[in-house]
Amino acid sequence: ILGRNMIFGVLDEAQRQKLVVGAHKQLFGKGERIFRQGEEGGALYVVVDGEADVYVESDGHSTRVNVVRSGECLGEISLLTGEKLSATVVATKDAEVVLIPRERVADVLRESPELVEKLSEILALRRLETEVILAESQTQRSRNVVPKSQEEYANDFLNKIKDFFSV
């Protein structure tokens, strides 16, 4: 299941196996909050089974920006940059989620620092997708605000990941 995900797609099989060591499974019932925007994130959440809605609170409005299903992950931006979680996630069906601790990811990045650039590009794409959805859904948002480009987000994430993991 890990190989189908964009984040895990940049890893080889040995690196994916290192991440699985120390991971643990958690079950969430329909309607249960998996995590809340603004909380500290210390793990990568991989949805093994089930489905969840992703909401972003902005300007006092909650906007659904994504639906995650089996094989998709959550919390990657917080995990890789140290930022607080950028969304609230609620299970819409019973969900089985595997949590991969930050320490496992740190070990893989220290052993393979070339992954940092690839991961920063993926994070930039995810952030850009969210920004576009938020901009479209919030009609009160000023038309003068221009979202950052994917390259700008990628460079920002590259620097944050390098700083956070000292690579």
XYZ file of N, CA, C and O in Angstrom:
668
model
N 0.832 -1.202 0.000
C 0.000 0.000 0.000
C 0.874 1.261 0.000
O 0.516 2.271 -0.560
N 2.062 1.204 0.629
C 2.907 2.387 0.718
C 3.446 2.828 -0.636
O 3.592 4.019 -0.880
N 3.733 1.904 -1.520
C 4.313 2.243 -2.813
C 3.383 3.034 -3.714
O 3.828 3.712 -4.632
N 2.063 2.968 -3.460
C 1.094 3.662 -4.312
C 0.993 5.145 -3.990
O 0.414 5.908 -4.738
N 1.529 5.569 -2.874
C 1.412 6.939 -2.413
C 2.564 7.781 -2.948
O 3.685 7.307 -3.059
N 2.300 9.071 -3.265
C 3.348 9.953 -3.809
C 4.546 10.068 -2.870
O 5.686 10.035 -3.304
N 4.273 10.212 -1.578
C 5.356 10.344 -0.597
C 6.217 9.088 -0.604
O 7.440 9.157 -0.665
N 5.584 7.944 -0.547
C 6.331 6.694 -0.468
C 6.875 6.260 -1.821
O 7.795 5.453 -1.893
N 6.318 6.807 -2.889
C 6.786 6.468 -4.232
C 8.218 6.897 -4.494
O 8.879 6.337 -5.359
N 8.717 7.882 -3.751
C 10.104 8.330 -3.952
C 11.083 7.486 -3.136
O 12.299 7.650 -3.268
N 10.567 6.579 -2.316
C 11.413 5.723 -1.484
C 11.593 4.355 -2.128
O 10.690 3.856 -2.796
N 12.736 3.741 -1.889
C 12.897 2.360 -2.355
C 12.310 1.421 -1.288
O 11.903 1.847 -0.203
N 12.263 0.145 -1.601
C 11.629 -0.824 -0.709
C 12.308 -0.873 0.662
O 11.632 -0.939 1.702
N 13.628 -0.814 0.695
C 14.350 -0.846 1.975
C 13.996 0.363 2.838
O 13.812 0.238 4.056
N 13.862 1.529 2.212
C 13.499 2.739 2.959
C 12.069 2.643 3.492
O 11.793 3.032 4.627
N 11.173 2.098 2.670
C 9.787 1.925 3.132
C 9.735 0.967 4.323
O 8.997 1.195 5.281
N 10.535 -0.098 4.267
C 10.557 -1.058 5.375
C 11.063 -0.415 6.665
O 10.568 -0.711 7.747
N 12.037 0.481 6.562
C 12.550 1.171 7.748
C 11.461 2.018 8.385
O 11.422 2.160 9.609
N 10.591 2.598 7.570
C 9.518 3.411 8.104
C 8.479 2.573 8.850
O 7.904 3.022 9.845
N 8.270 1.368 8.375
C 7.248 0.512 8.967
C 7.665 0.045 10.370
O 6.822 -0.114 11.254
N 8.977 -0.115 10.583
C 9.465 -0.514 11.905
C 9.122 0.593 12.895
O 9.450 1.754 12.681
N 8.429 0.256 13.939
C 8.051 1.248 14.938
C 6.716 1.913 14.671
O 6.231 2.688 15.496
N 6.123 1.645 13.514
C 4.803 2.202 13.218
C 3.754 1.442 14.025
O 3.956 0.281 14.402
N 2.641 2.099 14.312
C 1.565 1.402 15.001
C 0.211 1.771 14.385
O 0.059 2.818 13.781
N -0.717 0.844 14.549
C -2.044 0.985 13.960
C -2.990 1.628 14.968
O -2.911 1.371 16.166
N -3.875 2.474 14.447
C -4.902 3.082 15.283
C -6.217 3.036 14.517
O -6.247 3.256 13.299
N -7.290 2.751 15.222
C -8.611 2.674 14.612
C -9.427 3.910 14.991
O -9.383 4.369 16.138
N -10.160 4.453 14.009
C -11.016 5.607 14.223
C -12.409 5.267 13.722
O -12.565 4.758 12.608
N -13.424 5.555 14.517
C -14.807 5.312 14.122
C -15.335 6.440 13.263
O -14.805 7.566 13.271
N -16.386 6.146 12.527
C -17.034 7.158 11.688
C -17.360 8.379 12.544
O -17.941 8.264 13.626
N -16.980 9.558 12.063
C -17.238 10.799 12.782
C -16.160 11.178 13.781
O -16.174 12.279 14.338
N -15.209 10.295 14.013
C -14.144 10.573 14.983
C -13.048 11.428 14.351
O -12.666 11.218 13.198
N -12.556 12.381 15.129
C -11.487 13.261 14.656
C -10.154 12.523 14.744
O -9.792 11.978 15.769
N -9.420 12.511 13.637
C -8.095 11.889 13.591
C -7.060 12.866 14.128
O -6.201 12.507 14.922
N -7.142 14.119 13.695
C -6.371 15.196 14.309
C -6.996 16.534 13.974
O -7.859 16.630 13.115
N -6.550 17.584 14.705
C -7.134 18.918 14.571
C -6.081 19.912 14.086
O -4.927 19.874 14.523
N -6.494 20.796 13.206
C -5.638 21.875 12.716
C -5.059 22.634 13.914
O -5.766 22.954 14.863
N -3.750 22.906 13.864
C -3.091 23.657 14.923
C -2.406 22.796 15.962
O -1.595 23.294 16.744
N -2.714 21.503 15.985
C -2.034 20.600 16.918
C -0.621 20.308 16.424
O -0.312 20.471 15.245
N 0.226 19.863 17.351
C 1.565 19.414 16.980
C 1.437 18.087 16.235
O 0.629 17.241 16.594
N 2.231 17.914 15.199
C 2.210 16.658 14.463
C 3.527 15.927 14.673
O 4.586 16.499 14.470
N 3.449 14.696 15.085
C 4.671 13.942 15.329
C 4.735 12.648 14.558
O 5.610 11.826 14.798
N 3.799 12.471 13.630
C 3.744 11.212 12.898
C 3.174 11.447 11.507
O 2.513 12.451 11.253
N 3.441 10.504 10.642
C 2.807 10.453 9.331
C 1.651 9.472 9.468
O 1.830 8.358 9.959
N 0.465 9.882 9.061
C -0.730 9.055 9.164
C -1.001 8.445 7.799
O -1.208 9.181 6.837
N -1.033 7.123 7.722
C -1.312 6.434 6.469
C -2.650 5.714 6.606
O -2.811 4.856 7.478
N -3.603 6.083 5.760
C -4.919 5.447 5.800
C -4.800 4.090 5.112
O -4.530 4.008 3.913
N -4.972 3.031 5.898
C -4.895 1.672 5.364
C -6.257 1.236 4.860
O -6.379 0.597 3.820
N -7.294 1.623 5.595
C -8.651 1.273 5.208
C -9.569 2.371 5.721
O -9.342 2.934 6.790
N -10.584 2.707 4.953
C -11.539 3.719 5.377
C -11.429 4.985 4.557
O -10.851 5.000 3.467
N -11.991 6.045 5.118
C -12.063 7.312 4.395
C -12.199 8.441 5.413
O -12.783 8.261 6.476
N -11.650 9.605 5.062
C -11.739 10.757 5.961
C -11.797 12.049 5.154
O -11.244 12.139 4.063
N -12.473 13.036 5.724
C -12.530 14.366 5.125
C -11.466 15.245 5.764
O -11.216 15.162 6.965
N -10.869 16.104 4.941
C -9.837 17.038 5.391
C -10.413 18.439 5.292
O -10.867 18.855 4.222
N -10.399 19.167 6.406
C -10.946 20.519 6.482
C -9.856 21.506 6.879
O -9.021 21.205 7.728
N -9.889 22.683 6.281
C -8.981 23.763 6.657
C -9.824 24.932 7.143
O -10.763 25.350 6.474
N -9.467 25.421 8.309
C -10.114 26.596 8.888
C -9.336 27.815 8.423
O -8.125 27.895 8.594
N -10.030 28.753 7.793
C -9.393 29.969 7.305
C -10.411 31.102 7.340
O -11.539 30.929 6.867
N -10.017 32.213 7.896
C -10.894 33.388 7.986
C -12.244 33.043 8.611
O -13.283 33.526 8.183
N -12.226 32.163 9.618
C -13.448 31.818 10.322
C -14.349 30.832 9.611
O -15.445 30.551 10.088
N -13.917 30.309 8.472
C -14.716 29.347 7.713
C -13.957 28.026 7.603
O -12.754 28.009 7.386
N -14.694 26.941 7.721
C -14.115 25.608 7.549
C -14.448 25.128 6.142
O -15.610 25.113 5.742
N -13.400 24.750 5.392
C -13.586 24.318 4.008
C -13.040 22.908 3.831
O -11.900 22.635 4.218
N -13.850 22.034 3.254
C -13.342 20.692 2.957
C -12.439 20.814 1.737
O -12.871 21.260 0.669
N -11.183 20.397 1.900
C -10.206 20.535 0.823
C -9.804 19.202 0.208
O -9.145 19.179 -0.835
N -10.179 18.102 0.868
C -9.769 16.809 0.332
C -10.570 15.700 1.001
O -11.121 15.879 2.083
N -10.609 14.564 0.330
C -11.118 13.319 0.895
C -9.986 12.318 0.741
O -9.464 12.146 -0.365
N -9.567 11.708 1.844
C -8.482 10.733 1.768
C -9.047 9.331 1.915
O -9.990 9.100 2.665
N -8.457 8.437 1.155
C -8.901 7.046 1.126
C -7.712 6.127 1.346
O -6.587 6.582 1.514
N -7.974 4.857 1.288
C -6.940 3.844 1.499
C -5.703 4.118 0.640
O -5.814 4.399 -0.548
N -4.545 4.076 1.288
C -3.277 4.279 0.591
C -2.769 5.703 0.639
O -1.629 5.973 0.271
N -3.591 6.636 1.093
C -3.168 8.039 1.141
C -2.663 8.388 2.530
O -2.993 7.720 3.512
N -1.841 9.452 2.589
C -1.280 9.839 3.877
C -1.680 11.247 4.263
O -2.110 12.044 3.431
N -1.527 11.526 5.547
C -1.904 12.798 6.153
C -0.792 13.253 7.088
O -0.052 12.433 7.617
N -0.720 14.544 7.313
C 0.221 15.067 8.291
C 1.645 15.194 7.802
O 2.548 15.472 8.581
N 1.848 15.035 6.493
C 3.215 15.022 5.961
C 3.916 16.373 6.069
O 5.119 16.434 6.323
N 3.174 17.462 5.896
C 3.810 18.777 5.979
C 4.283 19.033 7.404
O 5.429 19.433 7.624
N 3.449 18.765 8.372
C 3.826 18.938 9.768
C 4.987 18.019 10.138
O 5.948 18.439 10.793
N 4.904 16.781 9.724
C 5.949 15.806 10.037
C 7.303 16.237 9.495
O 8.319 16.138 10.179
N 7.325 16.738 8.268
C 8.599 17.027 7.604
C 9.142 18.428 7.869
O 10.319 18.679 7.625
N 8.293 19.337 8.353
C 8.761 20.710 8.558
C 8.709 21.171 10.009
O 9.291 22.195 10.344
N 7.986 20.459 10.851
C 7.825 20.879 12.231
C 6.694 21.873 12.415
O 6.419 22.302 13.543
N 6.031 22.269 11.337
C 4.878 23.166 11.450
C 3.738 22.442 12.171
O 3.683 21.217 12.178
N 2.829 23.208 12.729
C 1.635 22.607 13.329
C 0.778 22.019 12.199
O 0.920 22.400 11.042
N -0.077 21.082 12.560
C -0.946 20.455 11.564
C -1.796 21.522 10.886
O -2.368 22.389 11.538
N -1.879 21.453 9.562
C -2.518 22.504 8.772
C -3.977 22.225 8.445
O -4.602 22.997 7.721
N -4.535 21.137 8.979
C -5.924 20.787 8.690
C -6.488 19.948 9.816
O -5.752 19.416 10.648
N -7.803 19.838 9.806
C -8.513 18.924 10.702
C -9.002 17.766 9.839
O -9.513 17.992 8.737
N -8.847 16.551 10.348
C -9.247 15.368 9.590
C -10.248 14.563 10.416
O -10.002 14.272 11.588
N -11.375 14.227 9.790
C -12.453 13.496 10.453
C -12.805 12.266 9.615
O -13.041 12.378 8.403
N -12.841 11.109 10.272
C -13.196 9.864 9.581
C -14.655 9.933 9.127
O -15.537 10.246 9.913
N -14.904 9.647 7.854
C -16.270 9.604 7.344
C -16.784 8.171 7.257
O -17.963 7.933 7.040
N -15.858 7.224 7.408
C -16.152 5.795 7.526
C -15.184 5.284 8.585
O -14.164 5.917 8.855
N -15.474 4.132 9.159
C -14.502 3.551 10.076
C -13.166 3.468 9.347
O -13.120 3.096 8.170
N -12.091 3.857 10.044
C -10.790 3.940 9.382
C -9.703 3.262 10.200
O -9.649 3.383 11.423
N -8.852 2.540 9.501
C -7.639 1.964 10.079
C -6.479 2.813 9.572
O -6.301 2.974 8.369
N -5.721 3.375 10.503
C -4.648 4.300 10.160
C -3.356 3.815 10.808
O -3.343 3.441 11.985
N -2.276 3.822 10.033
C -0.959 3.482 10.573
C -0.211 4.787 10.804
O -0.149 5.644 9.920
N 0.332 4.934 12.002
C 1.107 6.117 12.358
C 2.589 5.778 12.309
O 3.045 4.848 12.986
N 3.317 6.521 11.479
C 4.764 6.341 11.354
C 5.427 7.487 12.108
O 5.256 8.651 11.740
N 6.176 7.178 13.173
C 6.755 8.244 13.991
C 7.821 9.050 13.253
O 8.517 8.537 12.374
N 7.928 10.316 13.631
C 8.896 11.236 13.042
C 10.319 10.656 13.078
O 11.091 10.836 12.137
N 10.669 9.957 14.140
C 12.025 9.415 14.289
C 12.384 8.455 13.154
O 13.514 8.425 12.701
N 11.398 7.667 12.707
C 11.643 6.728 11.599
C 11.951 7.506 10.324
O 12.840 7.166 9.570
N 11.180 8.547 10.068
C 11.388 9.365 8.874
C 12.737 10.065 8.961
O 13.483 10.129 7.979
N 13.073 10.570 10.144
C 14.356 11.256 10.337
C 15.522 10.321 10.006
O 16.487 10.732 9.341
N 15.434 9.068 10.441
C 16.499 8.102 10.151
C 16.680 7.924 8.642
O 17.801 7.921 8.139
N 15.566 7.780 7.924
C 15.640 7.575 6.467
C 16.214 8.813 5.783
O 17.061 8.706 4.892
N 15.803 10.007 6.201
C 16.303 11.229 5.572
C 17.786 11.456 5.858
O 18.515 11.947 4.996
N 18.214 11.106 7.033
C 19.647 11.253 7.347
C 20.493 10.298 6.512
O 21.598 10.638 6.112
N 19.971 9.104 6.258
C 20.694 8.122 5.450
C 20.636 8.458 3.961
O 21.520 8.065 3.206
N 19.594 9.159 3.536
C 19.402 9.482 2.119
C 18.970 10.937 1.966
O 17.823 11.220 1.610
N 19.865 11.885 2.195
C 19.480 13.300 2.152
C 18.989 13.768 0.784
O 18.310 14.790 0.693
N 19.269 13.017 -0.265
C 18.783 13.398 -1.598
C 17.262 13.337 -1.688
O 16.662 13.935 -2.584
N 16.618 12.645 -0.751
C 15.157 12.558 -0.739
C 14.501 13.875 -0.355
O 13.350 14.128 -0.702
N 15.233 14.723 0.346
C 14.655 15.970 0.848
C 14.111 16.822 -0.291
O 13.003 17.353 -0.208
N 14.857 16.945 -1.371
C 14.399 17.763 -2.490
C 13.141 17.177 -3.134
O 12.195 17.900 -3.444
N 13.116 15.862 -3.313
C 11.938 15.229 -3.908
C 10.704 15.423 -3.026
O 9.619 15.726 -3.514
N 10.892 15.263 -1.717
C 9.770 15.418 -0.797
C 9.283 16.863 -0.750
O 8.084 17.118 -0.666
N 10.208 17.814 -0.846
C 9.796 19.221 -0.821
C 8.934 19.550 -2.037
O 7.980 20.331 -1.936
N 9.221 18.947 -3.175
C 8.411 19.171 -4.370
C 7.001 18.600 -4.201
O 6.018 19.216 -4.617
N 6.903 17.438 -3.568
C 5.592 16.827 -3.321
C 4.789 17.679 -2.347
O 3.607 17.937 -2.554
N 5.446 18.153 -1.289
C 4.756 19.003 -0.315
C 4.271 20.291 -0.967
O 3.176 20.766 -0.683
N 5.094 20.852 -1.846
C 4.716 22.087 -2.537
C 3.458 21.859 -3.378
O 2.551 22.702 -3.397
N 3.401 20.742 -4.059
C 2.226 20.428 -4.867
C 0.984 20.282 -3.988
O -0.082 20.824 -4.307
N 1.126 19.581 -2.863
C -0.006 19.413 -1.946
C -0.483 20.761 -1.418
O -1.676 21.038 -1.363
N 0.457 21.612 -1.016
C 0.088 22.933 -0.476
C -0.591 23.770 -1.551
O -1.582 24.432 -1.304
N -0.059 23.713 -2.768
C -0.625 24.485 -3.867
C -2.050 24.036 -4.174
O -2.947 24.859 -4.373
N -2.289 22.732 -4.184
C -3.637 22.211 -4.422
C -4.605 22.731 -3.363
O -5.722 23.152 -3.682
N -4.180 22.716 -2.109
C -5.023 23.206 -1.022
C -5.292 24.693 -1.170
O -6.429 25.152 -0.998
N -4.264 25.463 -1.506
C -4.428 26.910 -1.659
C -5.430 27.245 -2.773
O -6.236 28.158 -2.637
N -5.366 26.503 -3.858
C -6.293 26.741 -4.971
C -7.724 26.449 -4.536
O -8.637 27.232 -4.799
N -7.924 25.350 -3.825
C -9.267 25.005 -3.357
C -9.788 26.074 -2.406
O -10.934 26.510 -2.501
N -8.930 26.516 -1.487
C -9.357 27.556 -0.541
C -9.693 28.861 -1.259
O -10.680 29.513 -0.942
N -8.867 29.235 -2.217
C -9.101 30.479 -2.952
C -10.413 30.424 -3.720
O -11.164 31.399 -3.762
N -10.692 29.268 -4.329
C -11.930 29.122 -5.090
C -13.155 29.117 -4.194
O -14.208 29.629 -4.571
N -13.029 28.540 -2.995
C -14.200 28.395 -2.128
C -14.490 29.634 -1.296
O -15.568 29.773 -0.756
N -13.551 30.534 -1.202
C -13.752 31.732 -0.377
C -13.909 32.956 -1.271
O -12.949 33.652 -1.583
N -15.131 33.222 -1.663
C -15.387 34.319 -2.597
C -15.073 35.677 -1.997
O -14.828 36.640 -2.725
N -15.046 35.765 -0.665
C -14.722 37.030 -0.031
C -13.222 37.323 -0.068
O -12.803 38.433 0.247
N -12.438 36.391 -0.499
C -10.991 36.584 -0.562
C -10.657 37.617 -1.648
O -11.223 37.597 -2.731
N -9.720 38.450 -1.383
C -9.329 39.509 -2.311
C -8.805 38.919 -3.610
O -8.009 37.997 -3.612
N -9.215 39.480 -4.719
C -8.737 39.039 -6.031
C -7.282 39.436 -6.256
O -6.637 38.960 -7.173
N -6.754 40.322 -5.419
C -5.371 40.788 -5.581
C -4.354 39.817 -5.002
O -3.160 39.971 -5.218
N -4.793 38.815 -4.231
C -3.864 37.863 -3.627
C -3.511 36.799 -4.658
O -4.384 36.127 -5.195
N -2.225 36.663 -4.936
C -1.755 35.667 -5.895
C -1.056 34.565 -5.118
O -0.096 34.828 -4.391
N -1.529 33.311 -5.223
C -0.861 32.230 -4.501
C 0.567 32.035 -5.004
O 0.887 32.355 -6.152
N 1.402 31.485 -4.119
C 2.780 31.188 -4.508
C 2.776 30.129 -5.603
O 1.844 29.343 -5.731
N 3.866 30.084 -6.349
C 4.015 29.051 -7.370
C 4.497 27.756 -6.715
O 4.979 27.764 -5.575
N 4.374 26.653 -7.435
C 4.848 25.372 -6.913
C 6.349 25.447 -6.621
O 6.813 24.926 -5.608
N 7.102 26.123 -7.475
C 8.544 26.234 -7.267
C 8.858 26.998 -5.979
O 9.745 26.613 -5.216
N 8.112 28.067 -5.711
C 8.326 28.829 -4.472
C 8.005 27.980 -3.249
O 8.757 27.983 -2.271
N 6.897 27.237 -3.304
C 6.569 26.341 -2.196
C 7.644 25.271 -2.043
O 8.050 24.942 -0.929
N 8.107 24.696 -3.161
C 9.127 23.650 -3.096
C 10.393 24.174 -2.427
O 10.977 23.498 -1.574
N 10.835 25.360 -2.789
C 12.027 25.940 -2.176
C 11.814 26.206 -0.691
O 12.711 25.949 0.126
N 10.643 26.715 -0.324
C 10.333 26.942 1.087
C 10.393 25.627 1.869
O 10.999 25.556 2.940
N 9.745 24.586 1.324
C 9.737 23.297 2.014
C 11.129 22.676 2.053
O 11.513 22.072 3.054
N 11.897 22.814 0.999
C 13.256 22.283 0.958
C 14.062 22.850 2.123
O 14.707 22.111 2.874
N 14.005 24.148 2.299
C 14.754 24.789 3.377
C 14.240 24.375 4.751
O 15.027 24.129 5.666
N 12.921 24.272 4.908
C 12.351 23.885 6.200
C 12.732 22.452 6.569
O 13.063 22.167 7.719
N 12.669 21.537 5.600
C 13.006 20.140 5.878
C 14.483 20.022 6.230
O 14.849 19.336 7.192
N 15.334 20.681 5.467
C 16.771 20.646 5.748
C 17.058 21.169 7.150
O 17.829 20.582 7.898
N 16.441 22.292 7.501
C 16.638 22.870 8.834
C 16.108 21.953 9.915
O 16.772 21.711 10.924
N 14.908 21.425 9.711
C 14.249 20.632 10.739
C 15.001 19.329 11.027
O 15.121 18.911 12.166
N 15.522 18.680 9.981
C 16.223 17.417 10.147
C 17.742 17.574 10.125
O 18.468 16.583 10.165
N 18.206 18.797 10.019
C 19.662 19.086 9.995
C 20.388 18.273 8.932
O 21.417 17.656 9.177
N 19.820 18.271 7.714
C 20.478 17.555 6.594
C 20.852 18.548 5.521
O 20.361 19.624 5.418
